[in-house]
Short mmCIF file of C-alpha atoms in Angstrom, two decimals:
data_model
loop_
_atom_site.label_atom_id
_atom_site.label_comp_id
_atom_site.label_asym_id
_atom_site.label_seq_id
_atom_site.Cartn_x
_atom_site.Cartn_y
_atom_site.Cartn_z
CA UNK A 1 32.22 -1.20 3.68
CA UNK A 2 31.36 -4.72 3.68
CA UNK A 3 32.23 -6.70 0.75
CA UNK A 4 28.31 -7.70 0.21
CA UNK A 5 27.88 -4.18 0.61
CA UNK A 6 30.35 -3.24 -2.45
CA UNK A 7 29.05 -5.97 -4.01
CA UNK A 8 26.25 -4.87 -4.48
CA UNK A 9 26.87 -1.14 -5.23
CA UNK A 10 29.19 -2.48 -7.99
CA UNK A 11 26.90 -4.27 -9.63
CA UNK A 12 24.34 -1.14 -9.78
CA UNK A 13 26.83 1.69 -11.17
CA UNK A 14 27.93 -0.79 -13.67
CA UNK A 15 24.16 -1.35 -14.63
CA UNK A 16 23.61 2.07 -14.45
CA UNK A 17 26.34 3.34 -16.13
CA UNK A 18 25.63 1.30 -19.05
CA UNK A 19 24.05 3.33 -22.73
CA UNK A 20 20.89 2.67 -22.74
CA UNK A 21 20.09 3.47 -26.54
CA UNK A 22 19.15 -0.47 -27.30
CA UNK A 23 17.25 -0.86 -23.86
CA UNK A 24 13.89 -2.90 -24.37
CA UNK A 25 11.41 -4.41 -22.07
CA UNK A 26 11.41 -7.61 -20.75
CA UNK A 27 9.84 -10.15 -22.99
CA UNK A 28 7.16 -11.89 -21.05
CA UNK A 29 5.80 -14.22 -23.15
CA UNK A 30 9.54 -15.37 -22.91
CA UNK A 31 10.26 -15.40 -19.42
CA UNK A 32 9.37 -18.59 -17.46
CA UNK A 33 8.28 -19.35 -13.63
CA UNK A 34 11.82 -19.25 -12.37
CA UNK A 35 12.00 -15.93 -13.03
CA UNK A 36 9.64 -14.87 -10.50
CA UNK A 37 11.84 -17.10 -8.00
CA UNK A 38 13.64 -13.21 -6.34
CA UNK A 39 10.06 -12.03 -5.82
CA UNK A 40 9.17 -15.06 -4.46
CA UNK A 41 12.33 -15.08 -2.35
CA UNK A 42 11.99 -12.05 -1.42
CA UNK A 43 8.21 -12.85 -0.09
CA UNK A 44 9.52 -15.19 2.04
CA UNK A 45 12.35 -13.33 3.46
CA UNK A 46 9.99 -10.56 4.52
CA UNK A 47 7.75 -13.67 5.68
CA UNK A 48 9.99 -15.46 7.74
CA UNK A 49 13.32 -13.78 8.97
CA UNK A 50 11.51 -11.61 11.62
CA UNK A 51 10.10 -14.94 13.05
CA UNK A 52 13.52 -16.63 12.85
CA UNK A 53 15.93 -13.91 12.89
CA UNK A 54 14.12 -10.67 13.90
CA UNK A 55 17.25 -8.91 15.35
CA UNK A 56 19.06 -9.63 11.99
CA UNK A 57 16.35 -8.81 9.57
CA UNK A 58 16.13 -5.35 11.63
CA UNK A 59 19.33 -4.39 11.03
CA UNK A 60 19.78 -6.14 7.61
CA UNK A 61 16.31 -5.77 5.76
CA UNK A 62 17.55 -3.58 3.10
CA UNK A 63 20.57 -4.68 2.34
CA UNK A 64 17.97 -8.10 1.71
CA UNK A 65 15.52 -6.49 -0.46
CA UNK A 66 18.51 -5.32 -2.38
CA UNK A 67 20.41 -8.56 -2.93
CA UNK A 68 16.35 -10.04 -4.08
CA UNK A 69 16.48 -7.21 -6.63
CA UNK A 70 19.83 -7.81 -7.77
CA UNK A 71 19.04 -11.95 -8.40
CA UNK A 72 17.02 -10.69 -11.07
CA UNK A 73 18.90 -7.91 -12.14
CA UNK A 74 22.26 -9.70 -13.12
CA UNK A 75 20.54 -12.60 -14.62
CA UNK A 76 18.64 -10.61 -16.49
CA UNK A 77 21.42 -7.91 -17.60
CA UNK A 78 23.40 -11.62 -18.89
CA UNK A 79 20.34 -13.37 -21.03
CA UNK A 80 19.22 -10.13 -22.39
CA UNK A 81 21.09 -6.90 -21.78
CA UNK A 82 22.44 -4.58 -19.55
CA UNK A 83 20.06 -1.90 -21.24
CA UNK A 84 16.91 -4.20 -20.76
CA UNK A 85 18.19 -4.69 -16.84
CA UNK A 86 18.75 -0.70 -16.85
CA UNK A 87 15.74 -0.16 -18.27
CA UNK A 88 13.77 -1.94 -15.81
CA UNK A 89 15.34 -0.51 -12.78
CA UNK A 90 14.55 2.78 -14.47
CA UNK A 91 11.18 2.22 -15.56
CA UNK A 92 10.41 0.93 -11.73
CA UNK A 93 12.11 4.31 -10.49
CA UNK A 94 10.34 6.50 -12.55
CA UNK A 95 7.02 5.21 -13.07
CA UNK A 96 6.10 3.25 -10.01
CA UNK A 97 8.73 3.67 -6.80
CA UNK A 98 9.58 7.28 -6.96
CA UNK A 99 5.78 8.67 -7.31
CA UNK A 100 4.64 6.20 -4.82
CA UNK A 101 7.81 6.78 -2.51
CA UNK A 102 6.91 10.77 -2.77
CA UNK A 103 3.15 10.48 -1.96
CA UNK A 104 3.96 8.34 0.98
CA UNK A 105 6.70 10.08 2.35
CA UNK A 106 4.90 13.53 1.69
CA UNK A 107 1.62 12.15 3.59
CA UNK A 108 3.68 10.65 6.60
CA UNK A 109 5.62 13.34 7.02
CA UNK A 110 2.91 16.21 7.20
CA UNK A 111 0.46 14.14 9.17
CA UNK A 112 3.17 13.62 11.51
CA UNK A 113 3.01 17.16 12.24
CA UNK A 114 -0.82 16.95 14.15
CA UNK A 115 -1.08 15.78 17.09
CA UNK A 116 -4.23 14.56 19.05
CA UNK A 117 -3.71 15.87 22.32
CA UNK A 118 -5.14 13.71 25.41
CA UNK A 119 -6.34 10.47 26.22
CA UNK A 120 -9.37 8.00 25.44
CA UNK A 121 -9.98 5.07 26.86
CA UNK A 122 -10.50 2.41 24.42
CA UNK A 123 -13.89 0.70 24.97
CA UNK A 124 -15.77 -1.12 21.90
CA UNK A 125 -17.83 1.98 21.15
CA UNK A 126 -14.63 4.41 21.04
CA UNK A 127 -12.70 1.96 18.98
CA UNK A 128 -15.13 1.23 16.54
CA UNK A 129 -16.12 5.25 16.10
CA UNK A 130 -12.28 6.03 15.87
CA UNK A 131 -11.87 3.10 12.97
CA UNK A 132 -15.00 4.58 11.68
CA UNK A 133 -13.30 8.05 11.97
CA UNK A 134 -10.46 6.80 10.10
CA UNK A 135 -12.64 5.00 7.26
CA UNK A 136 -14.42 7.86 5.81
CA UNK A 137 -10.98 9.81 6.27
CA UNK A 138 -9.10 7.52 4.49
CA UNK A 139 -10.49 8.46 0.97
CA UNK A 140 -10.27 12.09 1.56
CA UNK A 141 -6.70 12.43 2.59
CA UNK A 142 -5.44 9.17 1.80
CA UNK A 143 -4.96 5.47 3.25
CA UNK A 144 -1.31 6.59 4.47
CA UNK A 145 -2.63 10.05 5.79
CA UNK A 146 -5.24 8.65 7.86
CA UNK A 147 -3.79 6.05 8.99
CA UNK A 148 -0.41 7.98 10.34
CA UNK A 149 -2.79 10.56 11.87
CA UNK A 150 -4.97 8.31 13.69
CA UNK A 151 -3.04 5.27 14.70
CA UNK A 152 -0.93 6.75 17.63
CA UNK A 153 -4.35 8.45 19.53
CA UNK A 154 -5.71 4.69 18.80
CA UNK A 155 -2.88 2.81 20.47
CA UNK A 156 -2.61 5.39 23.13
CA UNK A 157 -6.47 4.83 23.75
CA UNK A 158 -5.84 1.07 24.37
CA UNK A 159 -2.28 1.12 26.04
CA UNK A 160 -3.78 -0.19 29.00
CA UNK A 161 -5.87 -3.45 27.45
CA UNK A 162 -4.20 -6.95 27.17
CA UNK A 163 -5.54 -7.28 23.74
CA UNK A 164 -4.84 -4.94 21.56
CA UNK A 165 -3.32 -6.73 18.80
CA UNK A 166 -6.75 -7.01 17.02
CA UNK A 167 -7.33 -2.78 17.03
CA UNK A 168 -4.12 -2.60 15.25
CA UNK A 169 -5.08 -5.64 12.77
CA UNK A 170 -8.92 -3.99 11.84
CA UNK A 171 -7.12 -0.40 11.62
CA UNK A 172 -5.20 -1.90 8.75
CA UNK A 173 -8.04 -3.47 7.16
CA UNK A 174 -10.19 -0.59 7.32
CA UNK A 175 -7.93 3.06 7.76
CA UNK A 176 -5.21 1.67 5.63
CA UNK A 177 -7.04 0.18 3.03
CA UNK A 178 -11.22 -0.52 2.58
CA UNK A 179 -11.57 3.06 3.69
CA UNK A 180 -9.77 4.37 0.51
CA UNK A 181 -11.69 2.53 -1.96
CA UNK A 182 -14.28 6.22 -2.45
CA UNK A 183 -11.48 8.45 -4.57
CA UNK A 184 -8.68 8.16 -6.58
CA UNK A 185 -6.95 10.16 -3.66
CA UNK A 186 -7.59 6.96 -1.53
CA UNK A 187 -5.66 4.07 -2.95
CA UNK A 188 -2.69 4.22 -5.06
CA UNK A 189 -4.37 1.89 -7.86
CA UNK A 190 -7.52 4.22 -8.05
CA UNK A 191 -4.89 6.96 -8.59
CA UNK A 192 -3.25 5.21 -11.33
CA UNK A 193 -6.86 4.43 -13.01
CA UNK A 194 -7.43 8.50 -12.41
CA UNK A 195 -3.87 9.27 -14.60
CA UNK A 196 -4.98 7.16 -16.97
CA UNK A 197 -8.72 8.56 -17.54
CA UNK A 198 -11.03 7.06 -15.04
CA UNK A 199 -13.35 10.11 -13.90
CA UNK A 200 -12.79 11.37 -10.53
CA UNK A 201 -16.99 11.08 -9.88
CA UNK A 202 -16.75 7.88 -11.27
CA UNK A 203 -14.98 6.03 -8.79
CA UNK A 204 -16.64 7.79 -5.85
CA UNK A 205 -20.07 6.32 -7.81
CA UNK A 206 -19.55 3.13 -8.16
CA UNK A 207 -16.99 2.87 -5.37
CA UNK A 208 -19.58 3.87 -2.89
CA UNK A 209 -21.75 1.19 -2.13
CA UNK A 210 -19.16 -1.74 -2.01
CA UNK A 211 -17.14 0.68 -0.31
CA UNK A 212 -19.85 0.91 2.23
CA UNK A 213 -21.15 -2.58 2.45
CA UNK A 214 -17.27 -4.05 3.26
CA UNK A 215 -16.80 -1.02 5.71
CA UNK A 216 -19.68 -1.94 7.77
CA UNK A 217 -19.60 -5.26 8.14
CA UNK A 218 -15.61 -5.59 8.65
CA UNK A 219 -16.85 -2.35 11.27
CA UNK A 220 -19.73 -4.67 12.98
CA UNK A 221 -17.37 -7.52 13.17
CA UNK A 222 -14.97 -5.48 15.03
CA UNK A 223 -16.91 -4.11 17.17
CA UNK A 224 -18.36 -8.05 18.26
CA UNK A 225 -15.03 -9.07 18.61
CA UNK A 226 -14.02 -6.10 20.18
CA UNK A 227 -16.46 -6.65 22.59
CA UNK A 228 -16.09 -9.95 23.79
CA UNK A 229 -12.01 -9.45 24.15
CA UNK A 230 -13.35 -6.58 26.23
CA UNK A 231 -15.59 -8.22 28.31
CA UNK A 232 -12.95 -11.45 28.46
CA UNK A 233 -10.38 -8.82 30.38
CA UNK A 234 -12.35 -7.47 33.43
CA UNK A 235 -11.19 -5.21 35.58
CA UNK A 236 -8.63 -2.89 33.27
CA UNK A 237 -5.53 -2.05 34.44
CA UNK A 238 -4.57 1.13 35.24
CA UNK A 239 -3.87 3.26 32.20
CA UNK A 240 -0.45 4.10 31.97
CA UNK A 241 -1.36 7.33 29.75
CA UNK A 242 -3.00 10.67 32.49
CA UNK A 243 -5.99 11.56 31.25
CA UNK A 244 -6.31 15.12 29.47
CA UNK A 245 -8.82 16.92 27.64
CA UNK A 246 -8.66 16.26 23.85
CA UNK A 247 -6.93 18.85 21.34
CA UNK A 248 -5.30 19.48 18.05
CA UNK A 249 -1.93 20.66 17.94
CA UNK A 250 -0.45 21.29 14.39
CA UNK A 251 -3.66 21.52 12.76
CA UNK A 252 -2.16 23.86 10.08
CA UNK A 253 -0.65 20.95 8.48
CA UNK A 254 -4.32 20.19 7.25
CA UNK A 255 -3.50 22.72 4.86
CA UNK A 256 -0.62 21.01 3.15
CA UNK A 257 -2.88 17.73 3.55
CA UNK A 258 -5.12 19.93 0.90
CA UNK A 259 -2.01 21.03 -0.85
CA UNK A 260 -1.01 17.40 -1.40
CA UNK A 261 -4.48 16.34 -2.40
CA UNK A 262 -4.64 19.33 -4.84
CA UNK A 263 -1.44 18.17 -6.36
CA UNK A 264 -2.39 14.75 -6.75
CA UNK A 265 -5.28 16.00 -8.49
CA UNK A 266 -3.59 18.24 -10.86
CA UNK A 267 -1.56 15.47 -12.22
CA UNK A 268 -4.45 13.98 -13.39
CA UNK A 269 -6.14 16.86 -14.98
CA UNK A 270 -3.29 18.82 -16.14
CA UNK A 271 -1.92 17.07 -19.65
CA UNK A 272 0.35 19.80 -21.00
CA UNK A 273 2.05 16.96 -23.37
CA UNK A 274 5.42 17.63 -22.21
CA UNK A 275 8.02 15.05 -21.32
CA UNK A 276 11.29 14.74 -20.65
CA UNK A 277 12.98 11.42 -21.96
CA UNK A 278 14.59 9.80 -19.01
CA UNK A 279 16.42 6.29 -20.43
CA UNK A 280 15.37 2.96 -21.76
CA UNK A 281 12.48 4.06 -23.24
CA UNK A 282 11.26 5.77 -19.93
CA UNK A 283 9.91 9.39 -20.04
CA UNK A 284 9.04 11.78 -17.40
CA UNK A 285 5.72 13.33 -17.99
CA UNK A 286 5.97 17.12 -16.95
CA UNK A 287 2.66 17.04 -14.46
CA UNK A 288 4.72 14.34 -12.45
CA UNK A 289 7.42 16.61 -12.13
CA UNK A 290 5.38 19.44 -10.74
CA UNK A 291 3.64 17.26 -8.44
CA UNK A 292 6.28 15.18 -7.03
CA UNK A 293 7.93 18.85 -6.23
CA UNK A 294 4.60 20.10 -5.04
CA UNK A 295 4.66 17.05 -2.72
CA UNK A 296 8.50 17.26 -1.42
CA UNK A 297 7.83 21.29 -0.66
CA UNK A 298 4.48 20.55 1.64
CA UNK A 299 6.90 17.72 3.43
CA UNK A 300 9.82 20.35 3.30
CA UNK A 301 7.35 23.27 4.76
CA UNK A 302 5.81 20.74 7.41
CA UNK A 303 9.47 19.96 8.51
CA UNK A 304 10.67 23.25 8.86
CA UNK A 305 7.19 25.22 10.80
CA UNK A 306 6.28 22.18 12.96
CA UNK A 307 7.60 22.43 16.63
CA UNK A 308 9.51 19.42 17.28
CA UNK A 309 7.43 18.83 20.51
CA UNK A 310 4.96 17.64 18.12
CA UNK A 311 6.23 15.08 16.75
CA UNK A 312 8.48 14.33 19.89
CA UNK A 313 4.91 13.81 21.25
CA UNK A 314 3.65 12.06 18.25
CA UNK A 315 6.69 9.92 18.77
CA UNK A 316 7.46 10.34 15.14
CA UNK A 317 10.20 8.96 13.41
CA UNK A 318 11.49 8.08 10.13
CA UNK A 319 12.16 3.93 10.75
CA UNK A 320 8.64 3.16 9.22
CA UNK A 321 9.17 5.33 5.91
CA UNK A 322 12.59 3.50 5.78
CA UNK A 323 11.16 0.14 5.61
CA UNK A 324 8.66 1.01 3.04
CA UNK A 325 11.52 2.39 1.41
CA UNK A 326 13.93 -0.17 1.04
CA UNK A 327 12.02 -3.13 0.84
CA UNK A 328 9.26 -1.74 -1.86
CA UNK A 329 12.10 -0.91 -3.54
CA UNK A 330 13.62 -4.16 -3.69
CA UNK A 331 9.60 -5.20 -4.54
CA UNK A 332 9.06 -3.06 -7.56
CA UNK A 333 12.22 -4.38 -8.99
CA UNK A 334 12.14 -8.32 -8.23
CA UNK A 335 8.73 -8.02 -9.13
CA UNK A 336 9.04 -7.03 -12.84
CA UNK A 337 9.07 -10.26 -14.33
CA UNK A 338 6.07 -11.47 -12.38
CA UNK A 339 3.88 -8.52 -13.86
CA UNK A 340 5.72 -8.66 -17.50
CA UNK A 341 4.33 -12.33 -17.49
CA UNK A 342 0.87 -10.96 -16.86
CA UNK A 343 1.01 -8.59 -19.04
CA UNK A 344 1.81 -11.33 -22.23
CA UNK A 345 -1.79 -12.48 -21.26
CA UNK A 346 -2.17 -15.70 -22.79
CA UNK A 347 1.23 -15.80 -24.07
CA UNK A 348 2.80 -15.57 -21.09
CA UNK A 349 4.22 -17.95 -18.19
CA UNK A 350 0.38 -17.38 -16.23
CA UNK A 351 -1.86 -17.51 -19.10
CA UNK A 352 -4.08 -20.05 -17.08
CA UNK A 353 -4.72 -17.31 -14.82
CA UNK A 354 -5.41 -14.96 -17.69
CA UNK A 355 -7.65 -17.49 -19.27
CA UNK A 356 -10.27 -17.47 -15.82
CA UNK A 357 -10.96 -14.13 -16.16
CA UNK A 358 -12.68 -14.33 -19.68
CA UNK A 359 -15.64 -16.44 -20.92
CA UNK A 360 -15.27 -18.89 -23.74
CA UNK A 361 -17.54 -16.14 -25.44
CA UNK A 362 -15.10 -13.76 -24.55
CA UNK A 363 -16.39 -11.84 -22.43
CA UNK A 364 -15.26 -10.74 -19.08
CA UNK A 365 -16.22 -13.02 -16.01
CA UNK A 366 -16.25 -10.02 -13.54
CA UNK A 367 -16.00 -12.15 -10.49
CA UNK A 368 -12.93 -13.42 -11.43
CA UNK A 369 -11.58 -10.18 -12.00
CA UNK A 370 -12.18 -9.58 -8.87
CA UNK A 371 -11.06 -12.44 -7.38
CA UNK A 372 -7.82 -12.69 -9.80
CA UNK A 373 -6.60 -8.61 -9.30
CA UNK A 374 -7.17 -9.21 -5.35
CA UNK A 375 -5.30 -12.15 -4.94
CA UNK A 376 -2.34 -10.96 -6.99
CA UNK A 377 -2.97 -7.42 -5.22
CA UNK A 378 -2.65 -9.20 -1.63
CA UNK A 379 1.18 -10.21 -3.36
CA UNK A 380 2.17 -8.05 -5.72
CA UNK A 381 1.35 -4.86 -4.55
CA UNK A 382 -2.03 -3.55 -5.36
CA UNK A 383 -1.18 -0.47 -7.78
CA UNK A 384 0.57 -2.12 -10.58
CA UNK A 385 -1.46 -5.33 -10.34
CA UNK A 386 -4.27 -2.75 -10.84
CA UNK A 387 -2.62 -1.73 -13.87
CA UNK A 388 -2.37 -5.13 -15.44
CA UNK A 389 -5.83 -6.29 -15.37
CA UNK A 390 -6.82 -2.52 -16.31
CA UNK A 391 -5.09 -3.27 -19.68
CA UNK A 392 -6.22 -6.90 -19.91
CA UNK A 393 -9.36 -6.10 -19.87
CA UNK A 394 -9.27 -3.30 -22.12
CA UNK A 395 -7.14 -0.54 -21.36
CA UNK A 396 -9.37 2.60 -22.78
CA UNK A 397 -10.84 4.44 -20.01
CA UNK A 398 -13.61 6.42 -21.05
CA UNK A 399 -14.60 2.57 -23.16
CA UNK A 400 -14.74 0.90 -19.81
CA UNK A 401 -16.70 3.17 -18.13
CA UNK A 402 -19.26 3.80 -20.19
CA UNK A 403 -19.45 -0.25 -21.65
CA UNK A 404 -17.36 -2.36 -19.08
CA UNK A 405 -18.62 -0.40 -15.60
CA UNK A 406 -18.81 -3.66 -13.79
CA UNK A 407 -15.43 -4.66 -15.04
CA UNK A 408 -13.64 -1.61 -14.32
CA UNK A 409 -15.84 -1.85 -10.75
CA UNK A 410 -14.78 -4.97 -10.04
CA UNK A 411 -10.92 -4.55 -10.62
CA UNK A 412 -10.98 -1.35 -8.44
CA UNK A 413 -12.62 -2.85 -5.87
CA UNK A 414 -10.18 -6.15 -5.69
CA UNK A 415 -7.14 -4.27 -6.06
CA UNK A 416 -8.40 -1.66 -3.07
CA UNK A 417 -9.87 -4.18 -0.55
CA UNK A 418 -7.49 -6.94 -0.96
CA UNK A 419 -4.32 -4.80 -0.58
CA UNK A 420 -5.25 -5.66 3.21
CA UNK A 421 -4.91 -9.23 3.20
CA UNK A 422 -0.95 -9.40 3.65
CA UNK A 423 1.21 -6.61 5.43
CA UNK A 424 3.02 -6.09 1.51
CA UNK A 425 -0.68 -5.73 -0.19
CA UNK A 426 -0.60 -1.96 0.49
CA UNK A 427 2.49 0.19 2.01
CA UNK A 428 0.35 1.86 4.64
CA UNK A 429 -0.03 -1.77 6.45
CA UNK A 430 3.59 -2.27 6.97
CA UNK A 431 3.94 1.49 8.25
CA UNK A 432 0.77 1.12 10.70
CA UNK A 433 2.92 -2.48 11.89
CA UNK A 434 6.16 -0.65 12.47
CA UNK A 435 4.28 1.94 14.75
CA UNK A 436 2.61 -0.53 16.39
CA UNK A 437 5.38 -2.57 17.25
CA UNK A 438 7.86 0.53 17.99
CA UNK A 439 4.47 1.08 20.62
CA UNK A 440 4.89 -2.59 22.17
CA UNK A 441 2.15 -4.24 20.45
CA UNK A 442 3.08 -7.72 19.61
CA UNK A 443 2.08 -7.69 15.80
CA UNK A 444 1.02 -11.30 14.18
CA UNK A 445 3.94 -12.11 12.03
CA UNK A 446 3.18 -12.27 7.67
CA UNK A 447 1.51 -15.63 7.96
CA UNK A 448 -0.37 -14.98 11.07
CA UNK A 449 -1.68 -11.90 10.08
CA UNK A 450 -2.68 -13.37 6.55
CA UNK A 451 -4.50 -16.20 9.09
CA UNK A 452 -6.56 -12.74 10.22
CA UNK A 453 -7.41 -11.21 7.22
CA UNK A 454 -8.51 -14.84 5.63
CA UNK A 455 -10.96 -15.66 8.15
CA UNK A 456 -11.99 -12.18 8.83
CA UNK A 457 -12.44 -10.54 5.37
CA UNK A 458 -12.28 -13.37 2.71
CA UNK A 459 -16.23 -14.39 4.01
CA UNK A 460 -17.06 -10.93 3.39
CA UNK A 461 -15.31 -10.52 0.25
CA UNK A 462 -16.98 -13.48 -0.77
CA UNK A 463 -20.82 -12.22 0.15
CA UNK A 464 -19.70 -8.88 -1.33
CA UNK A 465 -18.66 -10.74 -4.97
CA UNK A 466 -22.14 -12.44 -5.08
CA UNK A 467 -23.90 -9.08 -4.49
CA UNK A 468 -21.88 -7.02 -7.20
CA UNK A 469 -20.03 -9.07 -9.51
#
């Protein structure tokens, strides 16, 4: 074991192993801008080592994430307490990471198990009807679902085209994350808005048409660039995949896909007011529970019943999940302080930003909470950001549907759509880029890609804020 390594491990047992009975949360109208400096290091390690050092970040990422985590971990353990550190890690474990690391790993894995037999060839037409496909799929099974079902038949479609890096780039716009914006099954943050109240009908309601308007024009965009990168090549080459009649294998796993959904569901219907208290003021809500082990069984049962030629031929493996893993777990932690100084509102470290997102009436400026819970989603990770201005703006469910629709509207839809503009907005965009690349595509790198999604989607974005907010 390295010494960085044990380190490192040290550091967390002794956190861990600390009482908790005086643990408390961090005090964000307290905390200055240098305490988001890990996040922000962390950002930029994610942004820039595979550019400068990809063979060491590949080897090294989470052992990175983790030393982010822990630059906020001890210095906060020393000004406040080890029970406030503790208590973060474990309100980021149970709350956030663990639920979110369950649904995603649950969804990989049992997608993983169907395979699209055969080959398409990937003209303009066939790649904007598969992204279309995967769209309307996306909020029925989820953004992670759809997008680790359809991605591989995608890239094997266009295996044979010298540019390809664009497919991959629109897939994650629209599979891994516009597409999800219908139901709470979709997104992550329209999950969390479903635990905490927001009808199920309600976000496929009002959802629905900005849902529809971003998915067709980011789909007709595609499709004209599509078309001229088509045109641009010529002659194809010859396509290195035979040609064979398309199939399903493993379409049983569909069933678990239902299973999962069902569960999901259940969690946010089913309040039987039982919890079990966990640490540092952290419970664990019994519906979780049953869920999370509802999840893990339909991954277990997948495992187990699919043939392994399935996934041999859906060249499935576990690297992807691992680098959601470790570095959205190094995220959720380094990121605390960042969303505990949103949360102080105008007491906090960004009360400027809080301050654009309300009138000098009072009231809320709807574009801007848009604009404000999209941006921070693009950086922060969609779901909790989601969370934040959820509260901010009022925090009472059934209130802000029935008096604050265009509110609660526009915060869904900026946490949803935006998750696409950086690989970190959403965790199905850095699983559809680890595919990709294990595939040979070339993917842009974090900046490159955000140079995409900012001249692709923000003009859209910006027509669709005129027309709704």
């Amino acid at each position: 074991m390295t010494p960085l390594r044990f380190a490192g491990i040290s550091s967390t047992l002794a956190l861990l192993a600390t009482p908790l009975a005086h643990a408390a949360a961090l005090p964000g109208a307290e905390l200055g801008l240098i305490w988001a400096a890990p996040f922000l290091g962390l950002l930029l390690s994610i942004a820039l080592f595979p550019l400068v050092a990809p063979a060491f970040w590949h080897h090294h990422f989470g052992k990175i994430s983790a030393l982010w985590a822990m630059a906020f971990l001890l210095p906060a353990a020393s000004v406040y307490s080890v029970g406030t550190a503790v208590g973060v890690v474990l309100h980021a474990l149970v709350d956030e990471y663990i639920p979110f690391i369950v649904l995603l790993f649950a969804l990989y894995t049992v997608s993983g198990g169907v395979f699209i037999a055969g080959n398409l060839h990937g003209s303009p037409k066939l790649n904007t009807t598969l992204l279309a496909i995967g769209t309307v799929c996306a909020s029925i099974m989820g953004t992670t679902g759809a997008a680790m079902l359809l991605i591989r038949p995608l890239l094997r479609a266009n295996d044979n085209r010298k540019h390809n890096v664009h497919v991959v780039v629109f897939f994650i716009f629209l599979v891994a994350n516009i597409g999800g914006g219908l139901t709470p099954i979709g997104d992550p943050p329209l999950f969390l808005g479903f635990l905490k109240g927001v009808d199920f009908m309600w976000t496929v309601k009002f959802m629905a048409a900005p849902v529809a308007f971003a998915a067709a024009c980011v789909l007709l965009l595609f499709f004209l660039v599509d078309s001229y990168l088509y045109r641009k090549e010529g002659t194809q080459p010859a396509d290195p995949t035979p040609d064979q009649s398309i199939r399903l294998e493993g379409a049983w796993n569909f069933v678990l896909v239902a299973i999962i959904v069902g569960a999901v569901l259940l969690s946010g219907l089913w309040k039987p007011n039982v919890a079990f208290a966990v640490g540092g003021g952290v419970e664990l809500q019994l519906q979780n529970l049953v869920r999370d082990v509802i999840l893990l069984l339909a991954a277990g049962v997948s495992l187990a019943l699919t043939p392994k030629a399935i996934r041999v031929a859906n060249d499935f493996n576990w690297f992807p999940m691992l680098e959601v893993g470790k570095l959205f777990a190094g995220i959720f932690i380094a990121m605390a302080p960042a969303i505990a100084m949103l949360r102080a509102g105008t007491q906090g470290a960004f009360a400027p930003l809080v301050g654009w997102v309300t009138s000098p009436q009072g009231q809320p400026v709807d574009g801007m909470y848009f604009w404000m819970t999209g941006v921070l989603s693009s950086f922060l990770d969609n779901a909790p950001t989601y969370l934040v201005f959820f509260n901010l703006a009022h925090g009472d469910a059934a209130y802000m549907m029935a008096n604050m629709a265009s509110t609660l509207l526009a915060i869904s839809a900026g946490a949803v759509f935006m998750g696409a503009n950086t690989y970190i907005g959403n965790a199905p965009n850095f699983m559809v880029k680890a595919i990709a690349e294990s595939q040979g595509v070339k993917m842009p790198s974090f900046f490159a890609y955000m140079l995409w999604s900012t001249v692709c989607l923000m003009p859209i974005f910006a027509v669709l804020s005129v027309l709704f907010f």
